[in-house]
PDB file of C-alpha atoms in Angstrom:
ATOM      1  CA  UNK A  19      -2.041 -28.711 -30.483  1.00  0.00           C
ATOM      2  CA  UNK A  20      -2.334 -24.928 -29.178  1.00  0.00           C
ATOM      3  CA  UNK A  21      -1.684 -22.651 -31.750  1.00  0.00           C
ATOM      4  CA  UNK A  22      -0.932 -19.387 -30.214  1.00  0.00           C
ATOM      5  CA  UNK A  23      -0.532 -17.397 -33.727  1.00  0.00           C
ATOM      6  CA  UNK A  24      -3.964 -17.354 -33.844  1.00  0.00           C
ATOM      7  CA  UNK A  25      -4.618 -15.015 -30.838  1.00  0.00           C
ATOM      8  CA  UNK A  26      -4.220 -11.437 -31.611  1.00  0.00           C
ATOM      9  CA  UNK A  27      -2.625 -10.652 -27.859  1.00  0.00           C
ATOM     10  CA  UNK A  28       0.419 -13.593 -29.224  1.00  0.00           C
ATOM     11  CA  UNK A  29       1.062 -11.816 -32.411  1.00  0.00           C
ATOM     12  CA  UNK A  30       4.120  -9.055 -33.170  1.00  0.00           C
ATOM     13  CA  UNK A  31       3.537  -5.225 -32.790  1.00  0.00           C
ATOM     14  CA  UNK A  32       4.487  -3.704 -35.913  1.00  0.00           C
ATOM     15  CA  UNK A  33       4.868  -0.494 -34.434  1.00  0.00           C
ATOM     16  CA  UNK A  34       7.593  -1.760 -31.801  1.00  0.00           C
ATOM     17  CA  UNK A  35       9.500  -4.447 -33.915  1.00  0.00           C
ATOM     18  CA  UNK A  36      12.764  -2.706 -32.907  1.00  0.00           C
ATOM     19  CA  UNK A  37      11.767  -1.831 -29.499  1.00  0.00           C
ATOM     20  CA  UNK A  38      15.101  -3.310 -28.309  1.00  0.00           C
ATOM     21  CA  UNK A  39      16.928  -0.185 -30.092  1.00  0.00           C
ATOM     22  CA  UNK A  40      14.763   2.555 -29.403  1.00  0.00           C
ATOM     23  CA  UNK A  41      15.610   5.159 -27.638  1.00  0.00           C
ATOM     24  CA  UNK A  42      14.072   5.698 -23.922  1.00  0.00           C
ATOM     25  CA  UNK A  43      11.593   8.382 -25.356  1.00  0.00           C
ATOM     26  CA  UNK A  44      10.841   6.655 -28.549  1.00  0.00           C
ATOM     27  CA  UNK A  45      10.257   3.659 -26.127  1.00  0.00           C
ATOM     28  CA  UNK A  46       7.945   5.668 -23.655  1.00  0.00           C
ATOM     29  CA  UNK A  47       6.218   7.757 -26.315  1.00  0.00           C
ATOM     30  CA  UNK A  48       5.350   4.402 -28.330  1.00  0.00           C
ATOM     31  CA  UNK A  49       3.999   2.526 -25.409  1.00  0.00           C
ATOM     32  CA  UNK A  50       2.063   5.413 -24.391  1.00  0.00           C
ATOM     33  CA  UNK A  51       0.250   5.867 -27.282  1.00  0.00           C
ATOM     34  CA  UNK A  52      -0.599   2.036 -27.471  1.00  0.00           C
ATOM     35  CA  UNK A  53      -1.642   2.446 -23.981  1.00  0.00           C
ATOM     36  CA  UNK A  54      -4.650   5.061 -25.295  1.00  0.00           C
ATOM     37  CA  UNK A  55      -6.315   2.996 -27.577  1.00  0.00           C
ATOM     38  CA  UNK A  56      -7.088   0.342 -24.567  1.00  0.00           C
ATOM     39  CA  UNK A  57     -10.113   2.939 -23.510  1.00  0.00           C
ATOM     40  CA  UNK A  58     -11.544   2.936 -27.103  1.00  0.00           C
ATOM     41  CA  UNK A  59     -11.065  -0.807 -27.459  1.00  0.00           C
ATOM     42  CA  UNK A  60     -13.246  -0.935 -23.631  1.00  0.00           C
ATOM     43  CA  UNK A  61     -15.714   1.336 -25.016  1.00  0.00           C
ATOM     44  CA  UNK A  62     -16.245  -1.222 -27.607  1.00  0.00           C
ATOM     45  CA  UNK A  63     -17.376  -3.327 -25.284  1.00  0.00           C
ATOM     46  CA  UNK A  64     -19.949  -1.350 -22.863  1.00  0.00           C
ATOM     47  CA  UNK A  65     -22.871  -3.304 -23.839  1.00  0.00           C
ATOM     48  CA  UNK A  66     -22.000  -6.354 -22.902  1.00  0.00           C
ATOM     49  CA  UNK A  67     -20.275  -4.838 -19.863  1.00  0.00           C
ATOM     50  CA  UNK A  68     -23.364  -2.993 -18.605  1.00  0.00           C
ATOM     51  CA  UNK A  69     -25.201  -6.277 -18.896  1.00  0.00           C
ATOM     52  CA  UNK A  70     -22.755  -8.085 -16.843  1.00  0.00           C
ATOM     53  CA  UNK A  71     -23.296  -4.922 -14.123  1.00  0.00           C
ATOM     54  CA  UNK A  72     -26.786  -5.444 -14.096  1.00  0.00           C
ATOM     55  CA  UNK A  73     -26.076  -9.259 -13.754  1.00  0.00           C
ATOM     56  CA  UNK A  74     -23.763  -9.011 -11.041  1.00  0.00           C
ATOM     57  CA  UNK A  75     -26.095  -6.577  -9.208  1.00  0.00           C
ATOM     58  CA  UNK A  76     -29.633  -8.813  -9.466  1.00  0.00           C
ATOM     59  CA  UNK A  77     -27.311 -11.728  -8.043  1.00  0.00           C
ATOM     60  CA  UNK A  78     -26.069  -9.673  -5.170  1.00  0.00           C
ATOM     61  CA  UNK A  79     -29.479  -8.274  -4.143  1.00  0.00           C
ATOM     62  CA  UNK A  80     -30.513 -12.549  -3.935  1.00  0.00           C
ATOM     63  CA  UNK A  81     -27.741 -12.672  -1.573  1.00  0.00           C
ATOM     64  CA  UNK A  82     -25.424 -13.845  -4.196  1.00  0.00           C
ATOM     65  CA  UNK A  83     -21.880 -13.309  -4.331  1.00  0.00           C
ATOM     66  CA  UNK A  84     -19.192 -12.336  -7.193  1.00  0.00           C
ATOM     67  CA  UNK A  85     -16.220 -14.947  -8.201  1.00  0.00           C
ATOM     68  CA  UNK A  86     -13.369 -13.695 -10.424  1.00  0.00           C
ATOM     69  CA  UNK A  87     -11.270 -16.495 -11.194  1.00  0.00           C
ATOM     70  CA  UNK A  88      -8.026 -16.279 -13.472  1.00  0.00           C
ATOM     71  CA  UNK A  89      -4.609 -17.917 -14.232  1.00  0.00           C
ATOM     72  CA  UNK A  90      -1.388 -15.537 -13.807  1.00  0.00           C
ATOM     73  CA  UNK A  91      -2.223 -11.706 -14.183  1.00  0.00           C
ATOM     74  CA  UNK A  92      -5.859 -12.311 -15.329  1.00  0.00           C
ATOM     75  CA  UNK A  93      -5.820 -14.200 -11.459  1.00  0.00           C
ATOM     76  CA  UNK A  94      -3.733 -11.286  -9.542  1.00  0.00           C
ATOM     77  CA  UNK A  95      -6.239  -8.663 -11.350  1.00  0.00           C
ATOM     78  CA  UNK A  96      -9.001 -10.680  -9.991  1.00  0.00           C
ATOM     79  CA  UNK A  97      -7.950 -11.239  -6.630  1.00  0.00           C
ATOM     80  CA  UNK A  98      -7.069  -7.699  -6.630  1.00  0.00           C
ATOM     81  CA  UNK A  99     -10.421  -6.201  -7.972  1.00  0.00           C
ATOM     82  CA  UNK A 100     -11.659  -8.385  -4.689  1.00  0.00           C
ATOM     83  CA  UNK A 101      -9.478  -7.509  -2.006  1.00  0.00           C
ATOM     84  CA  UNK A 102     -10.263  -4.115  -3.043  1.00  0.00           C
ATOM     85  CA  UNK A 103     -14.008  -4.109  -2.238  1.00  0.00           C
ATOM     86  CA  UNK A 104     -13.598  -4.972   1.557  1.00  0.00           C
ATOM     87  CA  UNK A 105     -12.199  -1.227   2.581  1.00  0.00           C
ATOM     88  CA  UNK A 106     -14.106   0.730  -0.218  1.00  0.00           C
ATOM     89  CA  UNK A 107     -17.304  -0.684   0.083  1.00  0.00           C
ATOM     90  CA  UNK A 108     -17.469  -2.206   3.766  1.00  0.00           C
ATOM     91  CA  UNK A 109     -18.641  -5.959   1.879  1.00  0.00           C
ATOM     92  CA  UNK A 110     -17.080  -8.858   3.518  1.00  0.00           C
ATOM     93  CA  UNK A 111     -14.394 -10.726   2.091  1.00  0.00           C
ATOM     94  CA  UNK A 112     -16.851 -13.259   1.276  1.00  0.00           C
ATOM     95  CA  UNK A 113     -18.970 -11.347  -0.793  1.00  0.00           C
ATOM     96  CA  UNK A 114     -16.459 -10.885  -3.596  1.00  0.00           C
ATOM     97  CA  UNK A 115     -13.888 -13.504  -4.251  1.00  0.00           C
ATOM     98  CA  UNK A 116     -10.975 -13.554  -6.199  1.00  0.00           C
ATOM     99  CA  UNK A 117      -9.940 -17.402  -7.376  1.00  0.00           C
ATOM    100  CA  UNK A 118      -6.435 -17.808  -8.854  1.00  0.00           C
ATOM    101  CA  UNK A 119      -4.525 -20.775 -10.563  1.00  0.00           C
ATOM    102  CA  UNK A 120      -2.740 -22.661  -8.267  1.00  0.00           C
ATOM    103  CA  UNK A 121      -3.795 -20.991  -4.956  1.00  0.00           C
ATOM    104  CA  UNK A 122      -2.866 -17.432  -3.586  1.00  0.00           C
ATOM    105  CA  UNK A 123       0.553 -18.488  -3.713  1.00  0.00           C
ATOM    106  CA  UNK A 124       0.753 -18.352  -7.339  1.00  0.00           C
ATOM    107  CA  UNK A 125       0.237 -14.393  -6.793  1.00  0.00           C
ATOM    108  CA  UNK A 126       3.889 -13.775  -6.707  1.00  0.00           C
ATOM    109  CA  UNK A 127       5.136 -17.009  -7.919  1.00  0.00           C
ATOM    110  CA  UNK A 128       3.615 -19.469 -10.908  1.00  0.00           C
ATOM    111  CA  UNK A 129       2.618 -22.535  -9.829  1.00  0.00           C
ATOM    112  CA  UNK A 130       3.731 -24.721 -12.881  1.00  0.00           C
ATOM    113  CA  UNK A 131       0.396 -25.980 -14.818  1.00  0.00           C
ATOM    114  CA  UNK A 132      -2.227 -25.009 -12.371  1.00  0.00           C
ATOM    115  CA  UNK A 133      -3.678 -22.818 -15.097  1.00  0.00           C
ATOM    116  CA  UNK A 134      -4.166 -25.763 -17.846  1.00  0.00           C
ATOM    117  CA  UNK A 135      -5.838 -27.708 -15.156  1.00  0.00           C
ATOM    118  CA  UNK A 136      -9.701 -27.758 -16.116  1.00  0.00           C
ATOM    119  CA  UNK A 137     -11.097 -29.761 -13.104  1.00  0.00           C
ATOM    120  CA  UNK A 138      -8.880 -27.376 -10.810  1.00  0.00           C
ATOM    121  CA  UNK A 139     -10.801 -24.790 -11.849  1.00  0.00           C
ATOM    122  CA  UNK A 140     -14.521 -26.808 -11.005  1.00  0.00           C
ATOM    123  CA  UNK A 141     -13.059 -27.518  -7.597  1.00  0.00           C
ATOM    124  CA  UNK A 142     -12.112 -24.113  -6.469  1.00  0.00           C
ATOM    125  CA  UNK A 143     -15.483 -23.062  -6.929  1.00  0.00           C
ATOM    126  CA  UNK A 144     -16.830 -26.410  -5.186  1.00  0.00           C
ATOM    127  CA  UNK A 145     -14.838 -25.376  -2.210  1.00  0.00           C
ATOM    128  CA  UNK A 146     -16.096 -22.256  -2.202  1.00  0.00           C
ATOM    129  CA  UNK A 147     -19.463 -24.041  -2.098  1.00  0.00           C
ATOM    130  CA  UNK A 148     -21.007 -22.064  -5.331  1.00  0.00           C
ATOM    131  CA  UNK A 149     -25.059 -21.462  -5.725  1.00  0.00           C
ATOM    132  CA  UNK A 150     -27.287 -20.518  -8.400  1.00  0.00           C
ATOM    133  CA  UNK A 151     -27.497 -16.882  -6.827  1.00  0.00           C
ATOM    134  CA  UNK A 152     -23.537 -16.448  -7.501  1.00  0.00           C
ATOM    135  CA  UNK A 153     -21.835 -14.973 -10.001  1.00  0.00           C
ATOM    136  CA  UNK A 154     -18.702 -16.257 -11.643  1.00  0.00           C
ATOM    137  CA  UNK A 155     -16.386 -14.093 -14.086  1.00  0.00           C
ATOM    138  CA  UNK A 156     -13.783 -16.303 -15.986  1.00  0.00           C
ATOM    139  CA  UNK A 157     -10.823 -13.974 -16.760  1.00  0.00           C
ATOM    140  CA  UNK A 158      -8.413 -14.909 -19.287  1.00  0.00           C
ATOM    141  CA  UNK A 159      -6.612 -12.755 -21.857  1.00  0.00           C
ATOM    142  CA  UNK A 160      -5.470 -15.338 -24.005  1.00  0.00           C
ATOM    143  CA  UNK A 161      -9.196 -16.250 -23.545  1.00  0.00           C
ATOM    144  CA  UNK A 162      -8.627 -19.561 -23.443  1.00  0.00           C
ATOM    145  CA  UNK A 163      -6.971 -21.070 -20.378  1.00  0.00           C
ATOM    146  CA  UNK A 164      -8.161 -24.096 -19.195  1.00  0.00           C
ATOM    147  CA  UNK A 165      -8.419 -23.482 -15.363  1.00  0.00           C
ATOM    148  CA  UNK A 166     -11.186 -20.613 -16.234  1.00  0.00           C
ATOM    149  CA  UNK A 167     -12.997 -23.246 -18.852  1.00  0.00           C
ATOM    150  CA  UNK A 168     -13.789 -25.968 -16.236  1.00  0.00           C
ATOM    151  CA  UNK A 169     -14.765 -23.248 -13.825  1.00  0.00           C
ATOM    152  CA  UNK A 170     -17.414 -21.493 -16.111  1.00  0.00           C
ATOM    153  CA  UNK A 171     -18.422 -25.026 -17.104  1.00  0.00           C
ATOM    154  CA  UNK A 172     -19.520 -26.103 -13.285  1.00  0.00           C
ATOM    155  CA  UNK A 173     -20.869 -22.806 -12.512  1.00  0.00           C
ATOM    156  CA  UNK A 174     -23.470 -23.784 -15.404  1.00  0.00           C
ATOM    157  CA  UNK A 175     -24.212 -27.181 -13.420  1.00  0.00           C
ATOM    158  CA  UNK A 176     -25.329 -25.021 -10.565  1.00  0.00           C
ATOM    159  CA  UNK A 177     -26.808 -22.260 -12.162  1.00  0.00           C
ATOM    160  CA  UNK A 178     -24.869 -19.465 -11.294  1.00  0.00           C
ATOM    161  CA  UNK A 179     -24.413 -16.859 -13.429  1.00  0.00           C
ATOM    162  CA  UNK A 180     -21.763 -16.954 -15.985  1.00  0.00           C
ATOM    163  CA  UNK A 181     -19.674 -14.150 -17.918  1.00  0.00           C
ATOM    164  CA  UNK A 182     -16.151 -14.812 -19.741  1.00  0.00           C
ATOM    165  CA  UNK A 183     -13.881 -11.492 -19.643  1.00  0.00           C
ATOM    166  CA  UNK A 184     -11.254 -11.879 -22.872  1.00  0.00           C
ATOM    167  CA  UNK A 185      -8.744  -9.925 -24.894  1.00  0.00           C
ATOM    168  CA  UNK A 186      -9.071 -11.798 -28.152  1.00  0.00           C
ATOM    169  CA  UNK A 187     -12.450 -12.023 -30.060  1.00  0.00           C
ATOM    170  CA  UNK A 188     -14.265 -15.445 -30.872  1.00  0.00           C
ATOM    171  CA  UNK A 189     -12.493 -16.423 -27.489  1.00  0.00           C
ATOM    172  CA  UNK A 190     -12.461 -20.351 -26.074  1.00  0.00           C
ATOM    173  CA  UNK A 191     -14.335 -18.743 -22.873  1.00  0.00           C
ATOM    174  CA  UNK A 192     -17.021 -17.127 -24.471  1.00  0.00           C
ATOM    175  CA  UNK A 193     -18.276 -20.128 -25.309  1.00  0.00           C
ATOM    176  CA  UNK A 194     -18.254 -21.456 -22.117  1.00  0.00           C
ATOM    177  CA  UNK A 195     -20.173 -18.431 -20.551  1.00  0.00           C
ATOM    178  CA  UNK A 196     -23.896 -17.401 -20.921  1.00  0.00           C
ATOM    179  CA  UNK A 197     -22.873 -13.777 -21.195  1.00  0.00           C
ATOM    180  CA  UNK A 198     -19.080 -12.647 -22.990  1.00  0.00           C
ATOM    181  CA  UNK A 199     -16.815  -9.534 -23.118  1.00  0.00           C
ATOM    182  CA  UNK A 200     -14.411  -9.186 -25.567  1.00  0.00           C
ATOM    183  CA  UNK A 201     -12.254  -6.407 -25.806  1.00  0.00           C
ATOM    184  CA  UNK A 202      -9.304  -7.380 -28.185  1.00  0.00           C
ATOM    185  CA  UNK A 203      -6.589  -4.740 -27.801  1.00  0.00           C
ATOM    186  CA  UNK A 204      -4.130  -6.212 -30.711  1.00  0.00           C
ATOM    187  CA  UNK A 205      -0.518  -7.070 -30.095  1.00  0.00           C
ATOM    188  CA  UNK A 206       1.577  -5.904 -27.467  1.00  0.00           C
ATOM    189  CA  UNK A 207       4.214  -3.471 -27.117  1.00  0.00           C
ATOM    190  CA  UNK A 208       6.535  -6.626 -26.042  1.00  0.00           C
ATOM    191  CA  UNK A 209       5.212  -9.854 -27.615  1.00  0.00           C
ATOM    192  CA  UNK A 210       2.644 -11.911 -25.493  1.00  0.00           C
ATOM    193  CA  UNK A 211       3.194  -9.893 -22.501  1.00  0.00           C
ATOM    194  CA  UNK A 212      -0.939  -9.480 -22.041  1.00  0.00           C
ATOM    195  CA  UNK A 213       0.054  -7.587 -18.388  1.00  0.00           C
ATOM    196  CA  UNK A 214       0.472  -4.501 -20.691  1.00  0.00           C
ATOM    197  CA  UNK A 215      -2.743  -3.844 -22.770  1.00  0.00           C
ATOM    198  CA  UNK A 216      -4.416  -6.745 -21.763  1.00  0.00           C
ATOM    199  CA  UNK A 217      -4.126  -6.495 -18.202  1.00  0.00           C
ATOM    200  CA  UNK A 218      -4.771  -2.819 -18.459  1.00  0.00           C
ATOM    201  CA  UNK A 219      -8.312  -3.262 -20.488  1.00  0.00           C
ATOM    202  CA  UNK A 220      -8.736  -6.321 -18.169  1.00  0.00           C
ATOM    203  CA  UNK A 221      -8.514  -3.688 -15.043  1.00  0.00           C
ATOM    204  CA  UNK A 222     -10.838  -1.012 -16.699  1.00  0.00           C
ATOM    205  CA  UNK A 223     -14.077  -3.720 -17.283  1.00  0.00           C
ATOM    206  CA  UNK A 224     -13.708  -5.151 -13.745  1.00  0.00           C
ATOM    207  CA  UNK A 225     -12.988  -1.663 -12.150  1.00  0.00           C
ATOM    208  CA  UNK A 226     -17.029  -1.005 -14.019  1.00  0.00           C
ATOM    209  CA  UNK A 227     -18.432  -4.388 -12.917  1.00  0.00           C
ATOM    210  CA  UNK A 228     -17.471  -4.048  -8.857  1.00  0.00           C
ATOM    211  CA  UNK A 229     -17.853  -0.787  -8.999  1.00  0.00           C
ATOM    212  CA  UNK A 230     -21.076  -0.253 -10.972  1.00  0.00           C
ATOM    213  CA  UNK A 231     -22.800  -3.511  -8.640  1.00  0.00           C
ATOM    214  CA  UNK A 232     -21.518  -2.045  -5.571  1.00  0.00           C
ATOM    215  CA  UNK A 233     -23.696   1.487  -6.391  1.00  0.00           C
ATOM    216  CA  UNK A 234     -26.413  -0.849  -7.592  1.00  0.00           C
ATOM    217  CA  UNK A 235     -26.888  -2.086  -4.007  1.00  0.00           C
ATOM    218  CA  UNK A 236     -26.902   1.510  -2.255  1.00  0.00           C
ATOM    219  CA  UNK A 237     -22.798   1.275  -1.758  1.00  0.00           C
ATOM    220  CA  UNK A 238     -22.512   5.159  -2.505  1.00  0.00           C
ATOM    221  CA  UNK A 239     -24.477   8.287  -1.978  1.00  0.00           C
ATOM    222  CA  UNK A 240     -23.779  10.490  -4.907  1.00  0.00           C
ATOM    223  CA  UNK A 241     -20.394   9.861  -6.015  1.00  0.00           C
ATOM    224  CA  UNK A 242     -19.398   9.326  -2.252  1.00  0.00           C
ATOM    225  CA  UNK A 243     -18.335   5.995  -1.318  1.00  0.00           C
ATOM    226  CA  UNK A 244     -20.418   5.978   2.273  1.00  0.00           C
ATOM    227  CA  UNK A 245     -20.029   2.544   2.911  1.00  0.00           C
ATOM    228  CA  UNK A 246     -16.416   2.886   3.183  1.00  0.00           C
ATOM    229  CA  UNK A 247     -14.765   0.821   5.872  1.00  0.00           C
ATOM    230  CA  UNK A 248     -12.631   3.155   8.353  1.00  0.00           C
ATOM    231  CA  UNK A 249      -9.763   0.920   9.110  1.00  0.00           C
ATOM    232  CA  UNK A 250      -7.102   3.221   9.438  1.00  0.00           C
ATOM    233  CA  UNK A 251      -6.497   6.667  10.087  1.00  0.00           C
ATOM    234  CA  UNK A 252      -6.463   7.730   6.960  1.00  0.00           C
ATOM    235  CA  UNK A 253      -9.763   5.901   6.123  1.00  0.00           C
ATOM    236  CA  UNK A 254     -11.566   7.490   9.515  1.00  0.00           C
ATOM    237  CA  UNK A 255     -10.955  11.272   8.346  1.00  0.00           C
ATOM    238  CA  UNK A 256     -12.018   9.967   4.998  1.00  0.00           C
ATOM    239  CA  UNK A 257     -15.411   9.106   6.554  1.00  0.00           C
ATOM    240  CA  UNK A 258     -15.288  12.437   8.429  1.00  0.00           C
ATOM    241  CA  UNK A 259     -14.992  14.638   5.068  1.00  0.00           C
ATOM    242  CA  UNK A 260     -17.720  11.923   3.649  1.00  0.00           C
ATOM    243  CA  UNK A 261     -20.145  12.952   6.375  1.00  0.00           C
ATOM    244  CA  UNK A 262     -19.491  16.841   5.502  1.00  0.00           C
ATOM    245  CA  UNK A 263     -19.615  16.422   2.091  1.00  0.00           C
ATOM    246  CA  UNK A 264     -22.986  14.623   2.170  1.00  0.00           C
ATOM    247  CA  UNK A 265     -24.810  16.278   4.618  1.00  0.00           C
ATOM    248  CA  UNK A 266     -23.074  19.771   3.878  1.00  0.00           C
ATOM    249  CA  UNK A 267     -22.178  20.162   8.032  1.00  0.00           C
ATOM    250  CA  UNK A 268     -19.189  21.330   9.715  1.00  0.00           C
ATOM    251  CA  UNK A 269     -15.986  19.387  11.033  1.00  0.00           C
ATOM    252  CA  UNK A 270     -16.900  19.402  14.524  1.00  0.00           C
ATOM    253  CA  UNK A 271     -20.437  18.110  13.147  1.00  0.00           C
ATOM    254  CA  UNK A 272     -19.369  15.257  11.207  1.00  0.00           C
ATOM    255  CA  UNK A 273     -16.996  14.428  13.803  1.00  0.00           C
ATOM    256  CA  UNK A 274     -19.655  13.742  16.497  1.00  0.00           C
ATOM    257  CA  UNK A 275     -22.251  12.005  13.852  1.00  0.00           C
ATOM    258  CA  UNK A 276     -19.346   9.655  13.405  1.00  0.00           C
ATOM    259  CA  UNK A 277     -18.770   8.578  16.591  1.00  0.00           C
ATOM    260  CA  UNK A 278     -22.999   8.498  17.586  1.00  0.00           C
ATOM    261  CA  UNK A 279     -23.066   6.530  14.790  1.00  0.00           C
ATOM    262  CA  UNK A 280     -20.456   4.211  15.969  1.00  0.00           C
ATOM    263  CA  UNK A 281     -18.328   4.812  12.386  1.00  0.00           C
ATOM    264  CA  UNK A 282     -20.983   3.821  10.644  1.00  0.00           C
ATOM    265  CA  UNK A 283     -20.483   6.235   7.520  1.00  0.00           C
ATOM    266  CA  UNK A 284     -23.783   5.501   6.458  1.00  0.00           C
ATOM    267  CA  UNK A 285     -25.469   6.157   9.613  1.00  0.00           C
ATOM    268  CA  UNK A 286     -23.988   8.935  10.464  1.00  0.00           C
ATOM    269  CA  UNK A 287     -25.183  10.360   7.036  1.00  0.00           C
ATOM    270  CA  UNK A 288     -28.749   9.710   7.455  1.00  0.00           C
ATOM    271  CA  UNK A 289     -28.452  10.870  11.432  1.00  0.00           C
ATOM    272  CA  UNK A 290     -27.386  14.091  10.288  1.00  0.00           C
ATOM    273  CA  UNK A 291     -29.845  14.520   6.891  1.00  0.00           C
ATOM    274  CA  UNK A 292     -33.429  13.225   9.204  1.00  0.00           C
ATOM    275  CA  UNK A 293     -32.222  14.811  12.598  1.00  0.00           C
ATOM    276  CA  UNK A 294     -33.171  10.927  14.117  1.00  0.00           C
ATOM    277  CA  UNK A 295     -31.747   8.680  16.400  1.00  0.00           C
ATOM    278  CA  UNK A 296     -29.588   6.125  15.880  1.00  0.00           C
ATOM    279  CA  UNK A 297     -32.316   3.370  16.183  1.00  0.00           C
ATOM    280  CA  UNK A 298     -34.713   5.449  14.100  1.00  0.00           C
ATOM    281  CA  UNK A 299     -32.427   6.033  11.043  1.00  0.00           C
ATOM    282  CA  UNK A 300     -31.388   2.297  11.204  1.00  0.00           C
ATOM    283  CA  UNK A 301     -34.971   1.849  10.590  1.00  0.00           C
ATOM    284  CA  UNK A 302     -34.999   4.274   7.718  1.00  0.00           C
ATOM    285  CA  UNK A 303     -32.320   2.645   5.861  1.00  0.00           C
ATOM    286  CA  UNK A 304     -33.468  -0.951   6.175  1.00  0.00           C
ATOM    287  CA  UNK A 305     -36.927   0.129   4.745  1.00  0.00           C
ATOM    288  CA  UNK A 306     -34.455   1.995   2.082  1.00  0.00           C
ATOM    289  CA  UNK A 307     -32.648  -1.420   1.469  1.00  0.00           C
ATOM    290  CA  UNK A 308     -29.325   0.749   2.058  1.00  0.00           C
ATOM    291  CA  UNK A 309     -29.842   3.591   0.070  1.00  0.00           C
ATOM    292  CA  UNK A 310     -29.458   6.784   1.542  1.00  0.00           C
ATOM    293  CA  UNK A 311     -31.304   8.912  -1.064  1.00  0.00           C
ATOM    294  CA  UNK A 312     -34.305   6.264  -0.065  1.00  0.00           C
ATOM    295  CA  UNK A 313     -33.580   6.429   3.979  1.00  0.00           C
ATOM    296  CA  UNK A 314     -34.041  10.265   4.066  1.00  0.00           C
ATOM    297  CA  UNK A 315     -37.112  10.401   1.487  1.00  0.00           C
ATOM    298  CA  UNK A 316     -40.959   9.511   2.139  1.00  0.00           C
ATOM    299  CA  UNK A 317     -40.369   6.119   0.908  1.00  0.00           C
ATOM    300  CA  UNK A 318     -38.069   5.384   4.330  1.00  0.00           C
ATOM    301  CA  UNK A 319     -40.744   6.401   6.473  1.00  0.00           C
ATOM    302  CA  UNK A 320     -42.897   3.517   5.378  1.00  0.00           C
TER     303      UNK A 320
END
């Protein structure tokens, strides 16, 4: 039998047990300050997170790719986290995955019992044909939902690499994972509702692990984000200002890199930095394996 009172994200807040008669500011104010103790409980936590980083960046340079997979927010914050990486970092959609309970429609509606489902959660990731070079984070405030269990279990079988993402310590998951981060964040403001702290802390650690792989495998230049996908107008004059900011060149400039480059951010970047042709500063930034800071040094030249 579950017994949720032992999971610190299912117990009361003292600090909020008459939330339902405070006023709006004692409400806000109270929340807020709950809200700023998620960071410190994160920080907690960095070791295991930059492990998982480095993890999650060996897999992806063996052509590996990154599952997230989640019941009910834990899910949406994967599939989210996901989604995200195809316009920042120009990856495709295959190369980070977001796996939710119950199928993508369960992102705006719950799919009744997907998420205590452990073999549902072994044959997502079989359909998504799984390898030993992948990646799978389990996501589960609660840290103990069945869906992400029988996921982290078959990713084992197949030697992927495995890392449980919790709110609660001594979590279900972590023992089901070769590498675990806990970052319990106590009770919430409203009683089990683990979108608030939970989801938030859950948000911070995966915000690190895609972003932190993603610069592991040459996906910025400095703090620029040069493999950024110009889909829409807004992204194309992002790319623009990119180009200036990297190479320290004028509008006009970074206007006609982008289009000899063919909108290849990247390109254009190392065009502009080695004075080469298009051809030539492909070369550069293969030899580099798609770092810039490599493509316009000696060590592209080789």
């Amino acid at each position: 039998m579950l017994n949720l009172s032992e999971l610190t994200t299912e117990t009361r807040n003292q600090k909020t047990m008459h939330l339902d008669t405070m006023s709006v500011h004692e409400f806000a104010t109270t929340m807020n300050a709950e809200d700023q103790t998620v960071a410190v409980s994160v920080a907690k936590a960095l070791p295991q997170i930059e492990q998982a980083i480095e993890t999650i960046t060996a897999r992806f340079n063996r052509g590996g790719r990154l599952f997230y997979m989640g019941a009910g927010t834990s899910g949406r914050l994967g599939v989210l986290d996901a989604a995200e990486c195809v316009p920042t970092f120009g990856t495709e959609p295959e190369m980070v995955q977001g796996l939710i309970a119950g199928g993508m429609s369960a992102m705006t509606v719950a799919v009744e019992g997907a998420e205590d489902n452990v073999q549902l959660g072994a044959d997502d990731l079989k359909n998504a044909n799984l390898t030993a070079n992948d990646t799978v984070v389990g996501i589960a405030a609660s840290g103990r939902t069945p869906y992400v269990v029988g996921g982290l279990d078959y990713a084992k079988t197949v030697g992927a690499a495995t890392i449980a993402l919790s709110c609660n310590k001594d979590s279900v998951i972590s023992a089901h994972a070769a590498l675990a981060i806990e970052v319990p964040v106590g009770p919430e403001v409203l009683t089990g509702s683990t979108r608030l702290k939970a989801g938030t802390a859950q948000k911070m650690v995966l915000n690190m692990l895609s972003t932190g792989a993603m610069v592991g495998i040459g996906k910025a230049y400095g703090n620029l984000m040069v493999d950024v996908r110009p889909t829409n107008e807004k992204l194309v004059e992002r790319s623009k200002r990119i180009i200036q900011e990297a190479t320290d060149c004028d509008a006009d400039t970074a206007a006609a890199m982008f289009e000899a480059a063919d909108h290849d951010v990247k390109l254009a970047i190392v065009m502009t930095l080695t004075n080469l042709p298009k051809a030539d500063a492909e070369a550069r930034l293969k030899a580099g394996n798609g770092f810039i800071a490599k493509a316009i040094s000696k060590e592209g030249e080789k």
